[in-house]
mmCIF file of C-alpha atoms and ligand atoms in Angstrom:
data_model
loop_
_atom_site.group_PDB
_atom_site.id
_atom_site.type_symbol
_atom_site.label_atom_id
_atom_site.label_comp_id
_atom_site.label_asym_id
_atom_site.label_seq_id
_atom_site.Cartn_x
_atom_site.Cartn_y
_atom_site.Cartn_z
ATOM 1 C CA UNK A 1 52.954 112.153 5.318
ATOM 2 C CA UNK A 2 49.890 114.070 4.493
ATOM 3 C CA UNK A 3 49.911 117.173 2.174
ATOM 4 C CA UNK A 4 46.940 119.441 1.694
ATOM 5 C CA UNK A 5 47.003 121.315 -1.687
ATOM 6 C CA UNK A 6 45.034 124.459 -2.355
ATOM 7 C CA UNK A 7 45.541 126.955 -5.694
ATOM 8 C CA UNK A 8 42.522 127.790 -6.928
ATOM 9 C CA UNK A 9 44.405 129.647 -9.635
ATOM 10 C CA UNK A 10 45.596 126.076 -10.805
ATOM 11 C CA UNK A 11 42.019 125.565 -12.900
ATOM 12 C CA UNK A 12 43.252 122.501 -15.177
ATOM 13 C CA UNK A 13 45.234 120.398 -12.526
ATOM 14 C CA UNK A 14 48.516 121.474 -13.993
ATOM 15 C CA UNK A 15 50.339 122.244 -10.354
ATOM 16 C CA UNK A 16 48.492 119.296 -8.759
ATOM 17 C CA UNK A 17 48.924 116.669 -11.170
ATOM 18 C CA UNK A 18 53.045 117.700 -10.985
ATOM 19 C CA UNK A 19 53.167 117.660 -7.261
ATOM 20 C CA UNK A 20 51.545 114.322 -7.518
ATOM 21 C CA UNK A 21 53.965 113.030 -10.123
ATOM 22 C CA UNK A 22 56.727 114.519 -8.302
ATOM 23 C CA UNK A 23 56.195 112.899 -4.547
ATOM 24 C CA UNK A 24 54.320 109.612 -5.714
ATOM 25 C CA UNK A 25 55.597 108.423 -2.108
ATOM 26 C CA UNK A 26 52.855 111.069 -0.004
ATOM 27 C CA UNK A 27 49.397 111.495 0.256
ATOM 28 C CA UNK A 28 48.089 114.879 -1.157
ATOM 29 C CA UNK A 29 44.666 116.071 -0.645
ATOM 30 C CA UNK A 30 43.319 118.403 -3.542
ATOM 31 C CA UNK A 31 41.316 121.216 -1.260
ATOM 32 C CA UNK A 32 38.438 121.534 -0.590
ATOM 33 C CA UNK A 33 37.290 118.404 -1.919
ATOM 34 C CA UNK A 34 39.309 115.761 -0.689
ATOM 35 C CA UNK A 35 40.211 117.554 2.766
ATOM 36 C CA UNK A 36 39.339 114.673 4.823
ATOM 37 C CA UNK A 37 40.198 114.285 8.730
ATOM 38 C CA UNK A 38 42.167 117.843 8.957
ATOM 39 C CA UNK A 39 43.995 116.281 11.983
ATOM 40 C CA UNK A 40 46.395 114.212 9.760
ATOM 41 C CA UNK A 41 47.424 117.221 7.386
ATOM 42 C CA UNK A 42 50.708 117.806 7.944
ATOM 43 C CA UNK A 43 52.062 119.988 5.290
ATOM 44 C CA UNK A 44 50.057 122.413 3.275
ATOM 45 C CA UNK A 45 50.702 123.710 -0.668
ATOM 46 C CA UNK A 46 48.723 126.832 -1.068
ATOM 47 C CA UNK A 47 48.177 130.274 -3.179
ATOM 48 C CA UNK A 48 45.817 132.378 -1.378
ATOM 49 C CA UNK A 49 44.137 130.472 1.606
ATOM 50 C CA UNK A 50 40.637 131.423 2.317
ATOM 51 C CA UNK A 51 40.045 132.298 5.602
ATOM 52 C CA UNK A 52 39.190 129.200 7.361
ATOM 53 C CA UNK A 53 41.440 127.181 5.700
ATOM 54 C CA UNK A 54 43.890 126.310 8.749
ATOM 55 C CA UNK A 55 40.704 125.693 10.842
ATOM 56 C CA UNK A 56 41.104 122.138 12.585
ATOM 57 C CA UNK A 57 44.812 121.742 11.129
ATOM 58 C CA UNK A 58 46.260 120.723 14.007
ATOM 59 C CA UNK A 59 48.905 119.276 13.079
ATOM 60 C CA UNK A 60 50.430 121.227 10.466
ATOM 61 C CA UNK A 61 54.225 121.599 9.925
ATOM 62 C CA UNK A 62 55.465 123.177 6.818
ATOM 63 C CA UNK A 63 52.992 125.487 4.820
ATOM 64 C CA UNK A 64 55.200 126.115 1.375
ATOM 65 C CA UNK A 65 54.020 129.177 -0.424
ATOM 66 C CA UNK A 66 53.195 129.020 -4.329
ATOM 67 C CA UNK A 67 54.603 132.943 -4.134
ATOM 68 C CA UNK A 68 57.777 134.773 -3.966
ATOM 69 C CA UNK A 69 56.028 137.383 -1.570
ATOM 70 C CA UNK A 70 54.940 136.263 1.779
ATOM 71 C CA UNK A 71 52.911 139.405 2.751
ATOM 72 C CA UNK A 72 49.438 137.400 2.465
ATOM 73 C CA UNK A 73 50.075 134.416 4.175
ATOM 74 C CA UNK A 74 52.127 136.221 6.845
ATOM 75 C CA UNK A 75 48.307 138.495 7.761
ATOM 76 C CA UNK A 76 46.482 135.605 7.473
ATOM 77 C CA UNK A 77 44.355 135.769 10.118
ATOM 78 C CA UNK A 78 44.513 131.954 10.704
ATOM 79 C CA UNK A 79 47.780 131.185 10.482
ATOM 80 C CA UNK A 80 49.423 128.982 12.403
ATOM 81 C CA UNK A 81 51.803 130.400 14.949
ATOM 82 C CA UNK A 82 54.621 127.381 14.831
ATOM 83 C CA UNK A 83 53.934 126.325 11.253
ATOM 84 C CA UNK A 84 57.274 126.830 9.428
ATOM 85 C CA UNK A 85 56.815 128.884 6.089
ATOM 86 C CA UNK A 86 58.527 128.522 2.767
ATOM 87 C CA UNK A 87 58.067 130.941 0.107
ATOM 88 C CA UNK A 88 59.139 130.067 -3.723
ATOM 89 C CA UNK A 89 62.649 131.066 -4.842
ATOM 90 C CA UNK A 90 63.226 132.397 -8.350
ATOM 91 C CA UNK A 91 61.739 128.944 -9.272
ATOM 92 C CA UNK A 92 62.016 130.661 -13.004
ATOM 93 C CA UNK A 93 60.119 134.148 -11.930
ATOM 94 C CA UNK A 94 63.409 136.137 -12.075
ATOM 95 C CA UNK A 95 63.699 135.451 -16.037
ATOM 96 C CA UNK A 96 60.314 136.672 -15.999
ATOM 97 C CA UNK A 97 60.557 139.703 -14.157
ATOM 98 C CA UNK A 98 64.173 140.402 -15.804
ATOM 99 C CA UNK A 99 61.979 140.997 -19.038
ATOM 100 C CA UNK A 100 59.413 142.643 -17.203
ATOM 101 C CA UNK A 101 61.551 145.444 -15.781
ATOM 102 C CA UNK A 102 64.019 145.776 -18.809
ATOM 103 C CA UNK A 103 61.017 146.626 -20.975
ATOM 104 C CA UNK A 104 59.881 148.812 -18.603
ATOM 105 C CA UNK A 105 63.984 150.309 -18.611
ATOM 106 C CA UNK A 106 64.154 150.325 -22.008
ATOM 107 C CA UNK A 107 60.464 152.123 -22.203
ATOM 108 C CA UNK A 108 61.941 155.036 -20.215
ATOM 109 C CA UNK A 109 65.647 155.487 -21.403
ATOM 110 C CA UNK A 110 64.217 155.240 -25.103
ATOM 111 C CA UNK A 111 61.527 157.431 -24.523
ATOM 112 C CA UNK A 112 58.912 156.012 -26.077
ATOM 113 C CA UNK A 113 56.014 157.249 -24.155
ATOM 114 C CA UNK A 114 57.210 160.951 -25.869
ATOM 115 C CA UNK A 115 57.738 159.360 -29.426
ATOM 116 C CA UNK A 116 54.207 157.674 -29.129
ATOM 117 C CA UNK A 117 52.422 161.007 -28.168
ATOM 118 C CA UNK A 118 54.952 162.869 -31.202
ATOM 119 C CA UNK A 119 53.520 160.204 -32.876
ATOM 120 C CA UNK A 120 50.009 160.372 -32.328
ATOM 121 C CA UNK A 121 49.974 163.915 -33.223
ATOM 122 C CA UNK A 122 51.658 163.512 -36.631
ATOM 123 C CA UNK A 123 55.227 165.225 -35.265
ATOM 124 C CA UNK A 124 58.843 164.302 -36.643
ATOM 125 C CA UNK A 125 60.293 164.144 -33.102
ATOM 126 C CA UNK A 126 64.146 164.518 -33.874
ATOM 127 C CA UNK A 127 64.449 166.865 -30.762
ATOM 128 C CA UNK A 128 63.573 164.135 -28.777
ATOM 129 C CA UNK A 129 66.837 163.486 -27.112
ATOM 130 C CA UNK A 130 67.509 159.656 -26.817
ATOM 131 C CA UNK A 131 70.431 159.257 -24.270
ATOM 132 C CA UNK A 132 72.449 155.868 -24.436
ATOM 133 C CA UNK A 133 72.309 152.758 -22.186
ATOM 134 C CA UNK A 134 75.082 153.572 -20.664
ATOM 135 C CA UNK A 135 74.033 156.978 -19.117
ATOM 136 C CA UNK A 136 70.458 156.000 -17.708
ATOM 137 C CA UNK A 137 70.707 154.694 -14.080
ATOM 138 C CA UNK A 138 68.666 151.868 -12.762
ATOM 139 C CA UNK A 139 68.251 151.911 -9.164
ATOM 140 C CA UNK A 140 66.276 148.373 -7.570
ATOM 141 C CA UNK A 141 64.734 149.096 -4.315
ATOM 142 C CA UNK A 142 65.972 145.325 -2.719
ATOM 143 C CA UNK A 143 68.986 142.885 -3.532
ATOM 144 C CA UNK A 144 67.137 139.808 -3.104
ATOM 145 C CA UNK A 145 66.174 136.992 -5.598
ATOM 146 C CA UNK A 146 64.591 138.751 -8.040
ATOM 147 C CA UNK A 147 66.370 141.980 -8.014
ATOM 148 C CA UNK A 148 70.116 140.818 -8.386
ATOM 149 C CA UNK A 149 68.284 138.927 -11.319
ATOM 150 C CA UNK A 150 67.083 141.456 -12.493
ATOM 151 C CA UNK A 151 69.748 143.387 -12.029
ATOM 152 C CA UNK A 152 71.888 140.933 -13.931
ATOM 153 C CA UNK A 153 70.153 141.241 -17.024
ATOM 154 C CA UNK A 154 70.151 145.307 -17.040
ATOM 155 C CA UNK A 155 74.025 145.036 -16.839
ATOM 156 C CA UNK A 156 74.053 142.610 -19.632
ATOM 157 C CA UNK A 157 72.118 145.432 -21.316
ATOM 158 C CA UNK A 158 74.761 147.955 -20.564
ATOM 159 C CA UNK A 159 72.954 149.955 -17.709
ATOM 160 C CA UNK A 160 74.505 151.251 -14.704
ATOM 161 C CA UNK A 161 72.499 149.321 -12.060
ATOM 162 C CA UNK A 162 72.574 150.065 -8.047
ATOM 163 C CA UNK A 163 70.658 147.962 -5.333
ATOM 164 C CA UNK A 164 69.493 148.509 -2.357
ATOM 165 C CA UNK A 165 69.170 146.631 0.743
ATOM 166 C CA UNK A 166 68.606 145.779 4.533
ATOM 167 C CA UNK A 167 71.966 144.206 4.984
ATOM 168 C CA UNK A 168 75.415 144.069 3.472
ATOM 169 C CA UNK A 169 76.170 141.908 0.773
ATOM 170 C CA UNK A 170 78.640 140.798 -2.134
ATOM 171 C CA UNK A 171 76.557 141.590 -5.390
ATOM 172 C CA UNK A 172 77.399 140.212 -8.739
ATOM 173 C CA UNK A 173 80.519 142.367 -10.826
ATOM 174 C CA UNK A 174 78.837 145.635 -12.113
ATOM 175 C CA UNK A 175 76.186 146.437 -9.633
ATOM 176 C CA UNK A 176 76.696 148.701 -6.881
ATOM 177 C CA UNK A 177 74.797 148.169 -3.706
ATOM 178 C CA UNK A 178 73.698 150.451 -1.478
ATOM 179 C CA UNK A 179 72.436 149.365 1.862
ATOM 180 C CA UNK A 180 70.195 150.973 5.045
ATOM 181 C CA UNK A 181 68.791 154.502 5.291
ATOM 182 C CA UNK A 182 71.716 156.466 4.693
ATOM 183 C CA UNK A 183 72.472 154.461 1.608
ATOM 184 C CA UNK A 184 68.955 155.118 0.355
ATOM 185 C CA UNK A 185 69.354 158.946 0.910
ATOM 186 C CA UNK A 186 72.866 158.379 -1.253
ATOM 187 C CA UNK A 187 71.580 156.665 -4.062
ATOM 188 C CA UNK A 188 68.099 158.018 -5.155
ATOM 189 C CA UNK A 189 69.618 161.021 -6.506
ATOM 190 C CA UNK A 190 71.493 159.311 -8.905
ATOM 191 C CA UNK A 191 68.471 157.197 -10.510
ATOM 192 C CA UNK A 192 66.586 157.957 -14.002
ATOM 193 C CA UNK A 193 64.553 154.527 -13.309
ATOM 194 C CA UNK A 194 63.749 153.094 -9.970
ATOM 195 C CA UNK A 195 62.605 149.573 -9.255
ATOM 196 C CA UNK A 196 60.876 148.110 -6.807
ATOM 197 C CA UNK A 197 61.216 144.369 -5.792
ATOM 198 C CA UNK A 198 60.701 144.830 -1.742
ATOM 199 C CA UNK A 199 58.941 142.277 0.072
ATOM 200 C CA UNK A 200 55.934 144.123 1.740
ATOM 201 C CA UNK A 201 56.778 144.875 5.153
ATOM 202 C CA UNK A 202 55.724 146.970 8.189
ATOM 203 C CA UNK A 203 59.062 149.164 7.176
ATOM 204 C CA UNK A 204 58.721 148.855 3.489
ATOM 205 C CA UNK A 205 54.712 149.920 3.526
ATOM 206 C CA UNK A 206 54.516 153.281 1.693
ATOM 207 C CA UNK A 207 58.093 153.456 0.776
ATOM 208 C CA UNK A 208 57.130 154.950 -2.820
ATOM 209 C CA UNK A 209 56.161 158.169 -1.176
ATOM 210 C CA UNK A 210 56.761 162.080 -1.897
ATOM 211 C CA UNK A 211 59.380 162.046 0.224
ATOM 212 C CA UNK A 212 61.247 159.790 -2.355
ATOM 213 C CA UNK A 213 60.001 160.690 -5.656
ATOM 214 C CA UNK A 214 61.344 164.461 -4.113
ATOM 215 C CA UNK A 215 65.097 162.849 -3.719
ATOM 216 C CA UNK A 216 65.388 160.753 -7.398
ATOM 217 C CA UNK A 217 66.507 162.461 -10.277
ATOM 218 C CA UNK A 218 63.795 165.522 -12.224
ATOM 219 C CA UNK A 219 61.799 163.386 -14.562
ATOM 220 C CA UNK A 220 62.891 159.918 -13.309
ATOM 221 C CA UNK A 221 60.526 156.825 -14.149
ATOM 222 C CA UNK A 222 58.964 154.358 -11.412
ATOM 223 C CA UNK A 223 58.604 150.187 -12.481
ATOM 224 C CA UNK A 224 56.394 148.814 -9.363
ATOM 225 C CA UNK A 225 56.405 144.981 -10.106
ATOM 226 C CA UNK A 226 56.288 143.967 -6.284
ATOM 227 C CA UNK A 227 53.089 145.248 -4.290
ATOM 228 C CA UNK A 228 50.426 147.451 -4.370
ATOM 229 C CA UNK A 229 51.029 148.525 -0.410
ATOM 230 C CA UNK A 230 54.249 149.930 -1.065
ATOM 231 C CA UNK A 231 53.033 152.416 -3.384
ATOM 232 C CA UNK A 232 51.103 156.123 -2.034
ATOM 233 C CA UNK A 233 48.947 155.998 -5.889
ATOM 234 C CA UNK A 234 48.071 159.791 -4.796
ATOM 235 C CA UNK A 235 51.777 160.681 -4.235
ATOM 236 C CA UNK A 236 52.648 159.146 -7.519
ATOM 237 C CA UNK A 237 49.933 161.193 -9.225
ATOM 238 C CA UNK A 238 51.090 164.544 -7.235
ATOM 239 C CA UNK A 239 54.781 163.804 -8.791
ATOM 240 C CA UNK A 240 53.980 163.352 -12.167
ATOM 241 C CA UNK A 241 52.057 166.346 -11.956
ATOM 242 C CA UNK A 242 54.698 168.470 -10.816
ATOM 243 C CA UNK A 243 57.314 166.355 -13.575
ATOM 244 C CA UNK A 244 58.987 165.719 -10.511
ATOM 245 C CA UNK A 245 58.515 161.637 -12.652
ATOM 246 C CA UNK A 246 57.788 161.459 -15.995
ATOM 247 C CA UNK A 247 56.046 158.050 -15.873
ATOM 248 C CA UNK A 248 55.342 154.411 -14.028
ATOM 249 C CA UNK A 249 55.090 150.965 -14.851
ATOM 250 C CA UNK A 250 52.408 149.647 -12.327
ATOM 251 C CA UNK A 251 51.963 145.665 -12.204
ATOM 252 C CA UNK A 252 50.762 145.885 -8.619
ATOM 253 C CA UNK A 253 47.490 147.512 -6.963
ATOM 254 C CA UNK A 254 46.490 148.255 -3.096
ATOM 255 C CA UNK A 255 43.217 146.998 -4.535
ATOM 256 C CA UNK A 256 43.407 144.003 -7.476
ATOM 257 C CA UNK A 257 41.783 143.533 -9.460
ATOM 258 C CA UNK A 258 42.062 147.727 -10.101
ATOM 259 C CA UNK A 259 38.600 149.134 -9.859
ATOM 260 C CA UNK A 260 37.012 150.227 -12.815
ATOM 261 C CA UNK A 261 36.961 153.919 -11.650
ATOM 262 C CA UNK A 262 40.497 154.080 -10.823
ATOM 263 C CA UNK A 263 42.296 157.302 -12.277
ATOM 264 C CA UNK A 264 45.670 154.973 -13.345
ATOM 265 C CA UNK A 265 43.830 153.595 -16.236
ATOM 266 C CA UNK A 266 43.114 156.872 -17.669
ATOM 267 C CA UNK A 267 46.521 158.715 -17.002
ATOM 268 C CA UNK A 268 48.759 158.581 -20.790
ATOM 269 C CA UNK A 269 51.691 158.110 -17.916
ATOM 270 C CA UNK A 270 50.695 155.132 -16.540
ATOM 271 C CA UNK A 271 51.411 152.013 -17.706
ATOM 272 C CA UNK A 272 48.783 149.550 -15.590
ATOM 273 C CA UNK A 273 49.639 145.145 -16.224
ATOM 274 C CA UNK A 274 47.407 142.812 -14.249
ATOM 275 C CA UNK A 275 50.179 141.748 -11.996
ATOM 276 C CA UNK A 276 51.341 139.551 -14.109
ATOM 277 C CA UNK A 277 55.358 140.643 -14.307
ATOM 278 C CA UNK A 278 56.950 137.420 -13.104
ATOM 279 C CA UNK A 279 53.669 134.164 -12.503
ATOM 280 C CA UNK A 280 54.879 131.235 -10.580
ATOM 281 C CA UNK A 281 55.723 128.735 -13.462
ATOM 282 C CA UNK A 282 54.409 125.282 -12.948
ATOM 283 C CA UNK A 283 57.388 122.897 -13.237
ATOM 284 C CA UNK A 284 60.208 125.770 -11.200
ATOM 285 C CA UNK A 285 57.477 125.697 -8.436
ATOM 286 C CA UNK A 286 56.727 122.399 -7.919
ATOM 287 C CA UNK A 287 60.826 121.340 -8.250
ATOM 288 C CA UNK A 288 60.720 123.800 -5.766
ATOM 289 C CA UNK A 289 58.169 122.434 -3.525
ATOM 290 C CA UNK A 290 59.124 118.774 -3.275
ATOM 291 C CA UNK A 291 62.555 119.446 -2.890
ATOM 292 C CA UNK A 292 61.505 120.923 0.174
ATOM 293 C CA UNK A 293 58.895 118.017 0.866
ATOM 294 C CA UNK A 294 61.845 115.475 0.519
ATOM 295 C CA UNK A 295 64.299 118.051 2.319
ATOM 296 C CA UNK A 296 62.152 117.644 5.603
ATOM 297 C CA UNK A 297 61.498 114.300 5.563
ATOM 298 C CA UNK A 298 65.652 113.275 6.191
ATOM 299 C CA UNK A 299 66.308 116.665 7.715
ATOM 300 C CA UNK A 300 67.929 118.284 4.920
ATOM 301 C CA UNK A 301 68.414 122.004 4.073
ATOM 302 C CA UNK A 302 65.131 123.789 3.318
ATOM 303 C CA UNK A 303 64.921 126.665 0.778
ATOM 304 C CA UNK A 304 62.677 129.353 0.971
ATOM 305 C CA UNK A 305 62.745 129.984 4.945
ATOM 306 C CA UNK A 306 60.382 132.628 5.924
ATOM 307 C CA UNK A 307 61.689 134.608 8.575
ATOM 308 C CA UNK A 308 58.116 135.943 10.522
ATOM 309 C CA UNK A 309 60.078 138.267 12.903
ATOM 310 C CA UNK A 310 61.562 140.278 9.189
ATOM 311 C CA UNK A 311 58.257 140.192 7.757
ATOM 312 C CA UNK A 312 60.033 138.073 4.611
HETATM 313 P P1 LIG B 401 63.832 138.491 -1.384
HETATM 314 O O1 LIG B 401 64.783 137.531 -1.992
HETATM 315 O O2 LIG B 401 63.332 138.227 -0.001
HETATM 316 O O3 LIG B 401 64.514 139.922 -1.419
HETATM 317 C C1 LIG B 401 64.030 141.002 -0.709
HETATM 318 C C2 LIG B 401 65.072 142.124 -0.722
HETATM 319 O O4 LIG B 401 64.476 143.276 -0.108
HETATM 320 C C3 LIG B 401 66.318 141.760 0.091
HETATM 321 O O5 LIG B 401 67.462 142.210 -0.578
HETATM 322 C C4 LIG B 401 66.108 142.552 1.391
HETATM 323 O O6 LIG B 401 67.285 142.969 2.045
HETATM 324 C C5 LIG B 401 65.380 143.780 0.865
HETATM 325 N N1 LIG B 401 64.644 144.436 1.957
HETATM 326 C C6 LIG B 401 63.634 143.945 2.711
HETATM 327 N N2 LIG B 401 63.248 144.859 3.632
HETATM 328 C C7 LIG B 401 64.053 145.929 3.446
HETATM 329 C C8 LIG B 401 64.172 147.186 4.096
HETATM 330 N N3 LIG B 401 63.366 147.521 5.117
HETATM 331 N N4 LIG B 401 65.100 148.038 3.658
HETATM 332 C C9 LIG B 401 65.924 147.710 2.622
HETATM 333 N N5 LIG B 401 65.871 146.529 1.964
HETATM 334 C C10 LIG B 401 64.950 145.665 2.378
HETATM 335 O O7 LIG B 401 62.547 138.662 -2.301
HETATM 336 P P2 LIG B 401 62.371 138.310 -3.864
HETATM 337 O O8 LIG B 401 62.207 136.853 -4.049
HETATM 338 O O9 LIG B 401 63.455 139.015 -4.624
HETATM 339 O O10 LIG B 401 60.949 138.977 -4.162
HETATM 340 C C11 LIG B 401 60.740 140.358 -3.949
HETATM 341 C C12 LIG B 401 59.260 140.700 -4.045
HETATM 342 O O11 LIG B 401 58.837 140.673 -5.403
HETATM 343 C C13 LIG B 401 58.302 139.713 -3.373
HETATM 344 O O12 LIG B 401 58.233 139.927 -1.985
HETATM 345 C C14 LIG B 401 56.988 140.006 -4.062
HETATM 346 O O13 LIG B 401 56.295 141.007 -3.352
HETATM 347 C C15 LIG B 401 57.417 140.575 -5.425
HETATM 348 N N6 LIG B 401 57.012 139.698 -6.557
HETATM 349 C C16 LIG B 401 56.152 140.188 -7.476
HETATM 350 C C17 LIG B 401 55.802 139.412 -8.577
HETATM 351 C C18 LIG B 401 54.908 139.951 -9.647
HETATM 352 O O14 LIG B 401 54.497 139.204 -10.532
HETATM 353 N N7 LIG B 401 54.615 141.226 -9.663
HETATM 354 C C19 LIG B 401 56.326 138.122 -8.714
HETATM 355 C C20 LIG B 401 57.193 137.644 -7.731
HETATM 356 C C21 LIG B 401 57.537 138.451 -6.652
HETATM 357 P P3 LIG B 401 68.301 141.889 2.685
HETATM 358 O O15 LIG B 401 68.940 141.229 1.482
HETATM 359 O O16 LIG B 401 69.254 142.696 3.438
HETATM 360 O O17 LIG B 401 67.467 140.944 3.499
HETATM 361 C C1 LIG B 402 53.763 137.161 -6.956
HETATM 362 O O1 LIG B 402 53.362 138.270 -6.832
HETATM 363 C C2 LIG B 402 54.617 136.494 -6.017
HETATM 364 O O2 LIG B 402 54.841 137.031 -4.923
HETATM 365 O O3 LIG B 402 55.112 135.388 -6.351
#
């Protein structure tokens, strides 16, 4: 079997040299240097594939995804229509984002974007009121891999935690799921932080609208760790305006890098990170990757699936 690589983010050989060691048995390619005749490729390992990389690959398979968020690859205008996609699972990201997000929990509950301003200005803040854990409700927009991981760890922190999903399902001991439209409407009033970890979708495009900052809780806080398409930036601006929110953690952009003359670096609300809340680590993704390598070659179960008709 032949296997095309391509991460351009992988500048010292770390992912390659891994996948290597891990499926001494195949022949990868390192793109675009060692391409070769593109009608043997079979599988393909990639990141962000520029736009003519599935020209003349013919023969391709499996394309596995070095993401947890298929979004990219799935409006790629090259894609292959009967390639079978695998995206990365947890592969050690939820950790990651578990930190992310309870920082960004923690941030809000504590308030320490108002103890940093009392600060700043010399004040002895004692009116600040600081309510407990235990009475500041966490609200993840998706039950997936990442959220009831992150969700996990919020419990373990003593938060009430809530998800929200497409479909039904069992969720861990302590968070409370919420599922559909009507579920949506039922929980949002109840939040004081909402989180999103949606994959980007046709019906998830703009979810972080007016509309919903209107139905969460006065003076609620937004985390954003899972794309920049999900988020209307002027809505968000509108609703801390009108303290409708009192403040965002932003790891994702519709444009990344941000642009230099972007108002969210400026705002005191805003809290912008180079979307870095949960990297794929080298060693989960790879695992990852030949397990799924091996998995195909006897016909065993695959991880990862990427439904195309969801959109994740
Ligand atoms: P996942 O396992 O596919 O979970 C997605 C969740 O979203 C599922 O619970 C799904 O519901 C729910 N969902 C999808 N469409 C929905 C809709 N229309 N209405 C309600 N719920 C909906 O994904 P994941 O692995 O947790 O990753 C989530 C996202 O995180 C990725 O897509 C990526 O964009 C982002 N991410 C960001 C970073 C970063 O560094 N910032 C790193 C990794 C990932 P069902 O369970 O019912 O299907
Ligand atoms: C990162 O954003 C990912 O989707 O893995």
């Amino acid at each position: 079997m032949t296997l095309l690589f391509q991460c351009e983010g992988d500048t010292d050989g770390s992912m390659l040299q891994a996948l290597r060691a891990a499926l001494p048995e195949q022949q990868i390619r390192r793109w675009p240097d060692e391409v070769g005749r593109r009608d043997e490729i079979e599988q393909a390992v990639v990141w962000m594939p520029p736009e003519d990389f599935f020209d003349g690959l013919t023969h391709l398979t499996h394309i596995h995804l070095l993401a947890a968020g298929a979004d990219q690859l799935l409006s790629h205008p090259g894609l292959p229509p009967s390639a079978s996609l695998l995206r990365l699972e947890d592969a050690g990201m939820g950790d990651r984002m578990a930190e992310y997000v309870l920082y960004g929990v923690l941030h809000a509950q504590r308030r320490f974007g108002d103890l940093a301003e009392a600060s700043r200005a010399r004040r002895w803040a004692r009116d600040i009121a600081v309510p407990p854990a235990t009475e500041h409700r966490v609200g993840i927009l998706g039950a997936g891999v990442l959220a009831t991981l992150v969700a996990r760890r919020l419990v373990a922190n003593g938060y009430p935690v809530a998800c929200w999903s497409r479909s039904e399902k069992s969720l861990p001991d302590g968070i409370r799921g919420y599922v559909g439209k009507q579920g949506l409407v039922s929980m949002l009033p109840h939040i004081d932080t909402l989180v999103c970890l949606l994959p980007l979708t046709e019906a998830t495009h703009g979810i972080l609208s007016a509309e919903l900052f209107a139905k969460l809780r006065p003076g609620a806080y937004l985390i954003n760790c899972a794309r920049g398409g999900h988020l209307c930036e002027t809505d968000l601006t509108a609703a801390l305006d009108a303290g409708q929110l009192t403040g965002a953690l932003l790891d994702v952009f519709q444009r990344e890098p941000l642009p230099q003359a972007h108002p969210f670096w400026q705002d005191p609300r805003i809290t912008v990170t180079p979307h870095l809340a949960a990297p794929s680590p080298v060693a989960g993704s790879i695992e990852q990757v030949a397990a799924n390598v091996r998995a195909i070659a006897c016909g065993g179960e695959l991880s990862g699936i990427v439904d195309r008709s969801r959109g994740y």
